[in-house]
mmCIF file of N, CA and C in Angstrom:
data_model
loop_
_atom_site.group_PDB
_atom_site.id
_atom_site.type_symbol
_atom_site.label_atom_id
_atom_site.label_comp_id
_atom_site.label_asym_id
_atom_site.label_seq_id
_atom_site.Cartn_x
_atom_site.Cartn_y
_atom_site.Cartn_z
ATOM 1 N N GLN A 1 16.278 11.180 3.872
ATOM 2 C CA GLN A 1 15.056 11.278 3.067
ATOM 3 C C GLN A 1 14.744 9.910 2.469
ATOM 4 N N VAL A 2 13.473 9.644 2.344
ATOM 5 C CA VAL A 2 13.016 8.361 1.808
ATOM 6 C C VAL A 2 12.204 8.611 0.549
ATOM 7 N N GLN A 3 12.429 7.794 -0.449
ATOM 8 C CA GLN A 3 11.644 7.863 -1.673
ATOM 9 C C GLN A 3 10.884 6.552 -1.842
ATOM 10 N N LEU A 4 9.640 6.680 -2.225
ATOM 11 C CA LEU A 4 8.781 5.515 -2.455
ATOM 12 C C LEU A 4 8.237 5.584 -3.878
ATOM 13 N N VAL A 5 8.379 4.493 -4.608
ATOM 14 C CA VAL A 5 7.902 4.444 -5.990
ATOM 15 C C VAL A 5 7.016 3.225 -6.165
ATOM 16 N N GLU A 6 5.761 3.477 -6.511
ATOM 17 C CA GLU A 6 4.808 2.402 -6.726
ATOM 18 C C GLU A 6 4.830 1.958 -8.183
ATOM 19 N N SER A 7 4.470 0.701 -8.382
ATOM 20 C CA SER A 7 4.331 0.155 -9.731
ATOM 21 C C SER A 7 3.313 -0.971 -9.692
ATOM 22 N N GLY A 8 2.868 -1.382 -10.877
ATOM 23 C CA GLY A 8 1.973 -2.525 -10.978
ATOM 24 C C GLY A 8 0.513 -2.188 -11.199
ATOM 25 N N GLY A 9 0.180 -0.915 -11.183
ATOM 26 C CA GLY A 9 -1.208 -0.550 -11.434
ATOM 27 C C GLY A 9 -1.578 -0.781 -12.889
ATOM 28 N N GLY A 10 -2.873 -0.672 -13.163
ATOM 29 C CA GLY A 10 -3.335 -0.847 -14.534
ATOM 30 C C GLY A 10 -4.817 -1.093 -14.591
ATOM 31 N N LEU A 11 -5.235 -1.602 -15.728
ATOM 32 C CA LEU A 11 -6.646 -1.892 -15.981
ATOM 33 C C LEU A 11 -6.872 -3.395 -15.873
ATOM 34 N N VAL A 12 -7.888 -3.778 -15.125
ATOM 35 C CA VAL A 12 -8.200 -5.197 -14.944
ATOM 36 C C VAL A 12 -9.718 -5.356 -14.907
ATOM 37 N N GLN A 13 -10.174 -6.508 -15.295
ATOM 38 C CA GLN A 13 -11.609 -6.774 -15.273
ATOM 39 C C GLN A 13 -12.060 -7.221 -13.881
ATOM 40 N N THR A 14 -13.324 -7.050 -13.633
ATOM 41 C CA THR A 14 -13.902 -7.494 -12.373
ATOM 42 C C THR A 14 -13.573 -8.962 -12.131
ATOM 43 N N GLY A 15 -13.151 -9.248 -10.907
ATOM 44 C CA GLY A 15 -12.769 -10.606 -10.552
ATOM 45 C C GLY A 15 -11.311 -10.910 -10.794
ATOM 46 N N GLY A 16 -10.615 -10.001 -11.440
ATOM 47 C CA GLY A 16 -9.207 -10.217 -11.748
ATOM 48 C C GLY A 16 -8.293 -9.875 -10.586
ATOM 49 N N SER A 17 -6.985 -9.955 -10.840
ATOM 50 C CA SER A 17 -5.974 -9.721 -9.811
ATOM 51 C C SER A 17 -4.896 -8.788 -10.323
ATOM 52 N N LEU A 18 -4.282 -8.098 -9.391
ATOM 53 C CA LEU A 18 -3.121 -7.265 -9.664
ATOM 54 C C LEU A 18 -2.205 -7.346 -8.461
ATOM 55 N N ARG A 19 -0.909 -7.156 -8.717
ATOM 56 C CA ARG A 19 0.025 -7.047 -7.619
ATOM 57 C C ARG A 19 0.767 -5.727 -7.733
ATOM 58 N N LEU A 20 0.616 -4.917 -6.715
ATOM 59 C CA LEU A 20 1.330 -3.643 -6.655
ATOM 60 C C LEU A 20 2.648 -3.836 -5.907
ATOM 61 N N ALA A 21 3.611 -3.050 -6.295
ATOM 62 C CA ALA A 21 4.903 -3.061 -5.613
ATOM 63 C C ALA A 21 5.286 -1.633 -5.250
ATOM 64 N N CYS A 22 5.997 -1.497 -4.163
ATOM 65 C CA CYS A 22 6.490 -0.195 -3.710
ATOM 66 C C CYS A 22 7.966 -0.348 -3.363
ATOM 67 N N ALA A 23 8.787 0.288 -4.151
ATOM 68 C CA ALA A 23 10.227 0.230 -3.920
ATOM 69 C C ALA A 23 10.658 1.443 -3.115
ATOM 70 N N ALA A 24 11.337 1.191 -2.018
ATOM 71 C CA ALA A 24 11.790 2.269 -1.139
ATOM 72 C C ALA A 24 13.283 2.478 -1.291
ATOM 73 N N SER A 25 13.696 3.708 -1.252
ATOM 74 C CA SER A 25 15.118 4.030 -1.302
ATOM 75 C C SER A 25 15.394 5.181 -0.351
ATOM 76 N N GLY A 26 16.674 5.388 -0.088
ATOM 77 C CA GLY A 26 17.041 6.425 0.861
ATOM 78 C C GLY A 26 17.229 5.826 2.239
ATOM 79 N N GLU A 27 17.053 6.612 3.239
ATOM 80 C CA GLU A 27 17.297 6.160 4.607
ATOM 81 C C GLU A 27 16.068 5.436 5.166
ATOM 82 N N ILE A 28 15.727 4.341 4.506
ATOM 83 C CA ILE A 28 14.585 3.543 4.945
ATOM 84 C C ILE A 28 15.101 2.457 5.858
ATOM 85 N N PHE A 29 14.421 2.231 6.901
ATOM 86 C CA PHE A 29 14.828 1.233 7.862
ATOM 87 C C PHE A 29 13.838 0.079 7.884
ATOM 88 N N SER A 30 14.378 -1.097 8.120
ATOM 89 C CA SER A 30 13.513 -2.270 8.122
ATOM 90 C C SER A 30 12.485 -2.212 9.231
ATOM 91 N N THR A 31 12.693 -1.326 10.214
ATOM 92 C CA THR A 31 11.725 -1.219 11.299
ATOM 93 C C THR A 31 10.542 -0.329 10.943
ATOM 94 N N TYR A 32 10.615 0.319 9.781
ATOM 95 C CA TYR A 32 9.505 1.171 9.373
ATOM 96 C C TYR A 32 8.244 0.337 9.153
ATOM 97 N N VAL A 33 7.114 0.913 9.495
ATOM 98 C CA VAL A 33 5.823 0.343 9.134
ATOM 99 C C VAL A 33 5.507 0.817 7.716
ATOM 100 N N MET A 34 5.114 -0.120 6.868
ATOM 101 C CA MET A 34 4.776 0.201 5.482
ATOM 102 C C MET A 34 3.277 0.026 5.289
ATOM 103 N N GLY A 35 2.687 0.950 4.558
ATOM 104 C CA GLY A 35 1.243 0.893 4.369
ATOM 105 C C GLY A 35 0.829 1.185 2.947
ATOM 106 N N TRP A 36 -0.386 0.778 2.639
ATOM 107 C CA TRP A 36 -1.035 1.110 1.364
ATOM 108 C C TRP A 36 -2.332 1.839 1.672
ATOM 109 N N PHE A 37 -2.556 2.897 0.927
ATOM 110 C CA PHE A 37 -3.789 3.665 1.006
ATOM 111 C C PHE A 37 -4.330 3.818 -0.408
ATOM 112 N N ARG A 38 -5.575 4.212 -0.519
ATOM 113 C CA ARG A 38 -6.132 4.473 -1.842
ATOM 114 C C ARG A 38 -7.094 5.652 -1.766
ATOM 115 N N GLN A 39 -7.267 6.279 -2.899
ATOM 116 C CA GLN A 39 -8.192 7.393 -2.988
ATOM 117 C C GLN A 39 -8.903 7.353 -4.321
ATOM 118 N N ALA A 40 -10.214 7.219 -4.263
ATOM 119 C CA ALA A 40 -11.053 7.238 -5.454
ATOM 120 C C ALA A 40 -11.493 8.679 -5.721
ATOM 121 N N PRO A 41 -11.902 8.978 -6.942
ATOM 122 C CA PRO A 41 -12.341 10.342 -7.262
ATOM 123 C C PRO A 41 -13.438 10.825 -6.325
ATOM 124 N N GLU A 42 -13.258 12.016 -5.801
ATOM 125 C CA GLU A 42 -14.244 12.675 -4.935
ATOM 126 C C GLU A 42 -14.483 11.929 -3.631
ATOM 127 N N LYS A 43 -13.539 11.089 -3.246
ATOM 128 C CA LYS A 43 -13.649 10.382 -1.977
ATOM 129 C C LYS A 43 -12.416 10.638 -1.137
ATOM 130 N N GLU A 44 -12.535 10.428 0.162
ATOM 131 C CA GLU A 44 -11.406 10.611 1.046
ATOM 132 C C GLU A 44 -10.432 9.448 0.907
ATOM 133 N N ARG A 45 -9.199 9.720 1.277
ATOM 134 C CA ARG A 45 -8.206 8.665 1.262
ATOM 135 C C ARG A 45 -8.604 7.576 2.250
ATOM 136 N N GLU A 46 -8.402 6.341 1.846
ATOM 137 C CA GLU A 46 -8.839 5.180 2.629
ATOM 138 C C GLU A 46 -7.654 4.286 2.958
ATOM 139 N N PHE A 47 -7.581 3.839 4.179
ATOM 140 C CA PHE A 47 -6.562 2.877 4.581
ATOM 141 C C PHE A 47 -6.856 1.518 3.936
ATOM 142 N N VAL A 48 -5.832 0.910 3.367
ATOM 143 C CA VAL A 48 -5.985 -0.398 2.730
ATOM 144 C C VAL A 48 -5.314 -1.488 3.560
ATOM 145 N N ALA A 49 -4.031 -1.317 3.828
ATOM 146 C CA ALA A 49 -3.293 -2.349 4.553
ATOM 147 C C ALA A 49 -1.993 -1.776 5.090
ATOM 148 N N ALA A 50 -1.454 -2.445 6.108
ATOM 149 C CA ALA A 50 -0.168 -2.054 6.664
ATOM 150 C C ALA A 50 0.546 -3.301 7.163
ATOM 151 N N ILE A 51 1.870 -3.188 7.206
ATOM 152 C CA ILE A 51 2.673 -4.319 7.650
ATOM 153 C C ILE A 51 3.831 -3.792 8.488
ATOM 154 N N ALA A 52 4.043 -4.439 9.616
ATOM 155 C CA ALA A 52 5.126 -4.041 10.514
ATOM 156 C C ALA A 52 6.441 -4.658 10.048
ATOM 157 N N TRP A 53 7.494 -4.287 10.751
ATOM 158 C CA TRP A 53 8.814 -4.776 10.371
ATOM 159 C C TRP A 53 8.871 -6.293 10.423
ATOM 160 N N ALA A 54 9.591 -6.837 9.465
ATOM 161 C CA ALA A 54 9.754 -8.285 9.330
ATOM 162 C C ALA A 54 8.417 -9.000 9.143
ATOM 163 N N GLY A 55 7.372 -8.249 8.863
ATOM 164 C CA GLY A 55 6.067 -8.862 8.627
ATOM 165 C C GLY A 55 5.452 -9.495 9.862
ATOM 166 N N ILE A 56 5.869 -9.036 11.055
ATOM 167 C CA ILE A 56 5.383 -9.683 12.263
ATOM 168 C C ILE A 56 3.908 -9.425 12.511
ATOM 169 N N SER A 57 3.371 -8.389 11.903
ATOM 170 C CA SER A 57 1.934 -8.160 12.028
ATOM 171 C C SER A 57 1.438 -7.397 10.807
ATOM 172 N N THR A 58 0.183 -7.606 10.492
ATOM 173 C CA THR A 58 -0.459 -6.927 9.372
ATOM 174 C C THR A 58 -1.828 -6.415 9.808
ATOM 175 N N ALA A 59 -2.320 -5.451 9.062
ATOM 176 C CA ALA A 59 -3.659 -4.916 9.317
ATOM 177 C C ALA A 59 -4.289 -4.583 7.981
ATOM 178 N N TYR A 60 -5.613 -4.705 7.910
ATOM 179 C CA TYR A 60 -6.327 -4.469 6.665
ATOM 180 C C TYR A 60 -7.580 -3.640 6.902
ATOM 181 N N GLY A 61 -7.924 -2.855 5.906
ATOM 182 C CA GLY A 61 -9.203 -2.180 5.939
ATOM 183 C C GLY A 61 -10.327 -3.179 5.747
ATOM 184 N N ASP A 62 -11.476 -2.889 6.298
ATOM 185 C CA ASP A 62 -12.594 -3.832 6.258
ATOM 186 C C ASP A 62 -12.993 -4.189 4.825
ATOM 187 N N SER A 63 -12.884 -3.237 3.928
ATOM 188 C CA SER A 63 -13.357 -3.463 2.563
ATOM 189 C C SER A 63 -12.458 -4.387 1.753
ATOM 190 N N VAL A 64 -11.256 -4.666 2.235
ATOM 191 C CA VAL A 64 -10.332 -5.498 1.459
ATOM 192 C C VAL A 64 -9.962 -6.793 2.164
ATOM 193 N N LYS A 65 -10.411 -6.974 3.384
ATOM 194 C CA LYS A 65 -10.066 -8.179 4.132
ATOM 195 C C LYS A 65 -10.504 -9.421 3.369
ATOM 196 N N GLY A 66 -9.591 -10.383 3.316
ATOM 197 C CA GLY A 66 -9.883 -11.629 2.620
ATOM 198 C C GLY A 66 -9.608 -11.585 1.129
ATOM 199 N N ARG A 67 -9.363 -10.403 0.584
ATOM 200 C CA ARG A 67 -9.086 -10.282 -0.859
ATOM 201 C C ARG A 67 -7.679 -9.762 -1.137
ATOM 202 N N PHE A 68 -7.179 -8.895 -0.279
ATOM 203 C CA PHE A 68 -5.861 -8.290 -0.463
ATOM 204 C C PHE A 68 -4.891 -8.864 0.549
ATOM 205 N N THR A 69 -3.629 -8.953 0.137
ATOM 206 C CA THR A 69 -2.575 -9.421 1.027
ATOM 207 C C THR A 69 -1.364 -8.515 0.898
ATOM 208 N N ILE A 70 -0.890 -8.015 2.022
ATOM 209 C CA ILE A 70 0.303 -7.178 2.030
ATOM 210 C C ILE A 70 1.494 -8.014 2.483
ATOM 211 N N SER A 71 2.639 -7.767 1.868
ATOM 212 C CA SER A 71 3.858 -8.471 2.250
ATOM 213 C C SER A 71 5.049 -7.547 2.014
ATOM 214 N N ARG A 72 6.188 -7.921 2.539
ATOM 215 C CA ARG A 72 7.371 -7.092 2.356
ATOM 216 C C ARG A 72 8.609 -7.955 2.223
ATOM 217 N N ASP A 73 9.562 -7.443 1.490
ATOM 218 C CA ASP A 73 10.867 -8.060 1.341
ATOM 219 C C ASP A 73 11.877 -7.003 1.763
ATOM 220 N N ASP A 74 12.308 -7.066 3.006
ATOM 221 C CA ASP A 74 13.200 -6.034 3.522
ATOM 222 C C ASP A 74 14.569 -6.071 2.852
ATOM 223 N N GLY A 75 14.954 -7.229 2.349
ATOM 224 C CA GLY A 75 16.221 -7.304 1.624
ATOM 225 C C GLY A 75 16.190 -6.489 0.352
ATOM 226 N N LYS A 76 15.011 -6.354 -0.224
ATOM 227 C CA LYS A 76 14.846 -5.581 -1.453
ATOM 228 C C LYS A 76 14.203 -4.217 -1.188
ATOM 229 N N ASN A 77 13.927 -3.916 0.080
ATOM 230 C CA ASN A 77 13.251 -2.658 0.430
ATOM 231 C C ASN A 77 11.981 -2.473 -0.397
ATOM 232 N N THR A 78 11.219 -3.532 -0.508
ATOM 233 C CA THR A 78 10.011 -3.498 -1.334
ATOM 234 C C THR A 78 8.832 -4.073 -0.557
ATOM 235 N N VAL A 79 7.712 -3.436 -0.710
ATOM 236 C CA VAL A 79 6.471 -3.927 -0.118
ATOM 237 C C VAL A 79 5.485 -4.186 -1.252
ATOM 238 N N TYR A 80 4.687 -5.218 -1.090
ATOM 239 C CA TYR A 80 3.765 -5.648 -2.142
ATOM 240 C C TYR A 80 2.328 -5.616 -1.636
ATOM 241 N N LEU A 81 1.425 -5.477 -2.568
ATOM 242 C CA LEU A 81 0.003 -5.598 -2.269
ATOM 243 C C LEU A 81 -0.609 -6.495 -3.336
ATOM 244 N N GLN A 82 -0.926 -7.715 -2.949
ATOM 245 C CA GLN A 82 -1.595 -8.640 -3.852
ATOM 246 C C GLN A 82 -3.095 -8.413 -3.732
ATOM 247 N N MET A 83 -3.719 -8.102 -4.849
ATOM 248 C CA MET A 83 -5.141 -7.784 -4.848
ATOM 249 C C MET A 83 -5.877 -8.809 -5.702
ATOM 250 N N ASN A 84 -6.775 -9.546 -5.080
ATOM 251 C CA ASN A 84 -7.541 -10.574 -5.771
ATOM 252 C C ASN A 84 -9.026 -10.243 -5.761
ATOM 253 N N ASN A 85 -9.736 -10.869 -6.673
ATOM 254 C CA ASN A 85 -11.189 -10.686 -6.750
ATOM 255 C C ASN A 85 -11.557 -9.197 -6.765
ATOM 256 N N LEU A 86 -10.938 -8.486 -7.651
ATOM 257 C CA LEU A 86 -11.139 -7.045 -7.716
ATOM 258 C C LEU A 86 -12.520 -6.688 -8.209
ATOM 259 N N ASP A 87 -13.002 -5.573 -7.690
ATOM 260 C CA ASP A 87 -14.324 -5.074 -8.037
ATOM 261 C C ASP A 87 -14.202 -3.609 -8.453
ATOM 262 N N ALA A 88 -15.231 -3.104 -9.103
ATOM 263 C CA ALA A 88 -15.197 -1.707 -9.558
ATOM 264 C C ALA A 88 -14.978 -0.739 -8.400
ATOM 265 N N VAL A 89 -15.429 -1.088 -7.212
ATOM 266 C CA VAL A 89 -15.261 -0.202 -6.056
ATOM 267 C C VAL A 89 -13.799 -0.094 -5.631
ATOM 268 N N ASP A 90 -12.957 -0.969 -6.148
ATOM 269 C CA ASP A 90 -11.528 -0.908 -5.840
ATOM 270 C C ASP A 90 -10.787 0.075 -6.741
ATOM 271 N N THR A 91 -11.478 0.629 -7.714
ATOM 272 C CA THR A 91 -10.858 1.596 -8.608
ATOM 273 C C THR A 91 -10.433 2.835 -7.821
ATOM 274 N N ALA A 92 -9.143 3.152 -7.917
ATOM 275 C CA ALA A 92 -8.605 4.275 -7.145
ATOM 276 C C ALA A 92 -7.128 4.450 -7.497
ATOM 277 N N VAL A 93 -6.570 5.535 -6.999
ATOM 278 C CA VAL A 93 -5.116 5.680 -7.007
ATOM 279 C C VAL A 93 -4.613 5.081 -5.705
ATOM 280 N N TYR A 94 -3.654 4.184 -5.825
ATOM 281 C CA TYR A 94 -3.100 3.500 -4.666
ATOM 282 C C TYR A 94 -1.752 4.105 -4.309
ATOM 283 N N TYR A 95 -1.602 4.431 -3.031
ATOM 284 C CA TYR A 95 -0.400 5.081 -2.541
ATOM 285 C C TYR A 95 0.316 4.189 -1.533
ATOM 286 N N CYS A 96 1.607 4.165 -1.640
ATOM 287 C CA CYS A 96 2.466 3.509 -0.664
ATOM 288 C C CYS A 96 2.916 4.554 0.351
ATOM 289 N N ALA A 97 3.070 4.142 1.591
ATOM 290 C CA ALA A 97 3.496 5.070 2.629
ATOM 291 C C ALA A 97 4.382 4.348 3.631
ATOM 292 N N ALA A 98 5.216 5.123 4.302
ATOM 293 C CA ALA A 98 6.120 4.562 5.304
ATOM 294 C C ALA A 98 6.141 5.458 6.527
ATOM 295 N N ARG A 99 6.245 4.830 7.678
ATOM 296 C CA ARG A 99 6.379 5.629 8.891
ATOM 297 C C ARG A 99 7.330 4.963 9.864
ATOM 298 N N ASP A 100 8.005 5.804 10.587
ATOM 299 C CA ASP A 100 8.824 5.334 11.699
ATOM 300 C C ASP A 100 7.897 4.652 12.700
ATOM 301 N N VAL A 101 8.304 3.555 13.216
ATOM 302 C CA VAL A 101 7.450 2.789 14.126
ATOM 303 C C VAL A 101 7.068 3.609 15.358
ATOM 304 N N ARG A 102 7.861 4.639 15.676
ATOM 305 C CA ARG A 102 7.566 5.467 16.846
ATOM 306 C C ARG A 102 6.524 6.544 16.547
ATOM 307 N N HIS A 103 6.192 6.710 15.273
ATOM 308 C CA HIS A 103 5.253 7.761 14.889
ATOM 309 C C HIS A 103 3.858 7.182 14.673
ATOM 310 N N THR A 104 2.857 8.040 14.812
ATOM 311 C CA THR A 104 1.485 7.590 14.596
ATOM 312 C C THR A 104 0.957 7.972 13.228
ATOM 313 N N THR A 105 1.633 8.870 12.554
ATOM 314 C CA THR A 105 1.235 9.227 11.192
ATOM 315 C C THR A 105 2.357 8.868 10.233
ATOM 316 N N TYR A 106 2.004 8.714 8.971
ATOM 317 C CA TYR A 106 2.976 8.305 7.976
ATOM 318 C C TYR A 106 3.864 9.480 7.575
ATOM 319 N N ASP A 107 5.141 9.173 7.471
ATOM 320 C CA ASP A 107 6.132 10.208 7.220
ATOM 321 C C ASP A 107 6.413 10.422 5.732
ATOM 322 N N TYR A 108 6.285 9.361 4.959
ATOM 323 C CA TYR A 108 6.657 9.430 3.544
ATOM 324 C C TYR A 108 5.568 8.806 2.679
ATOM 325 N N TRP A 109 5.400 9.385 1.501
ATOM 326 C CA TRP A 109 4.363 8.916 0.574
ATOM 327 C C TRP A 109 4.924 8.815 -0.831
ATOM 328 N N GLY A 110 4.404 7.812 -1.567
ATOM 329 C CA GLY A 110 4.740 7.716 -2.972
ATOM 330 C C GLY A 110 3.812 8.576 -3.806
ATOM 331 N N GLN A 111 4.041 8.566 -5.118
ATOM 332 C CA GLN A 111 3.246 9.372 -6.035
ATOM 333 C C GLN A 111 1.934 8.703 -6.417
ATOM 334 N N GLY A 112 1.828 7.420 -6.190
ATOM 335 C CA GLY A 112 0.592 6.715 -6.477
ATOM 336 C C GLY A 112 0.609 5.996 -7.800
ATOM 337 N N THR A 113 -0.213 4.951 -7.881
ATOM 338 C CA THR A 113 -0.391 4.204 -9.126
ATOM 339 C C THR A 113 -1.881 3.938 -9.314
ATOM 340 N N GLN A 114 -2.344 4.131 -10.540
ATOM 341 C CA GLN A 114 -3.779 4.015 -10.817
ATOM 342 C C GLN A 114 -4.175 2.552 -10.998
ATOM 343 N N VAL A 115 -5.239 2.173 -10.328
ATOM 344 C CA VAL A 115 -5.850 0.862 -10.529
ATOM 345 C C VAL A 115 -7.282 1.094 -10.995
ATOM 346 N N THR A 116 -7.615 0.522 -12.130
ATOM 347 C CA THR A 116 -8.956 0.668 -12.682
ATOM 348 C C THR A 116 -9.541 -0.716 -12.911
ATOM 349 N N VAL A 117 -10.708 -0.955 -12.328
ATOM 350 C CA VAL A 117 -11.381 -2.234 -12.470
ATOM 351 C C VAL A 117 -12.628 -2.009 -13.314
ATOM 352 N N SER A 118 -12.692 -2.697 -14.435
ATOM 353 C CA SER A 118 -13.824 -2.526 -15.341
ATOM 354 C C SER A 118 -14.787 -3.692 -15.199
ATOM 355 N N SER A 119 -16.063 -3.381 -15.321
ATOM 356 C CA SER A 119 -17.085 -4.435 -15.194
ATOM 357 C C SER A 119 -17.442 -5.017 -16.544
#
């Protein structure tokens, strides 16, 4: 079993930055793909970013490209999401997720951390 715990959310002004962290524990493998998703009130969950093992490749949702950066430290079993130039539309609960590289859907999810961007 894998446990994912997000941290780093909070309140920030428009144009500000936040860095989210996701600490993984349990039978997590460095080959897992790690991802970030978000869900705003009354909206569907949205893909934000993902990173493959050892950071060999990354992917981003169109709405965050150029502003967000995903990274991972496999020695610490932690994945990060650096968010810059935040806007009110980025307000959402952000979720960390992990999947076996052989799977097409995510196997494990964190509880989420709230990010609120005020104008």
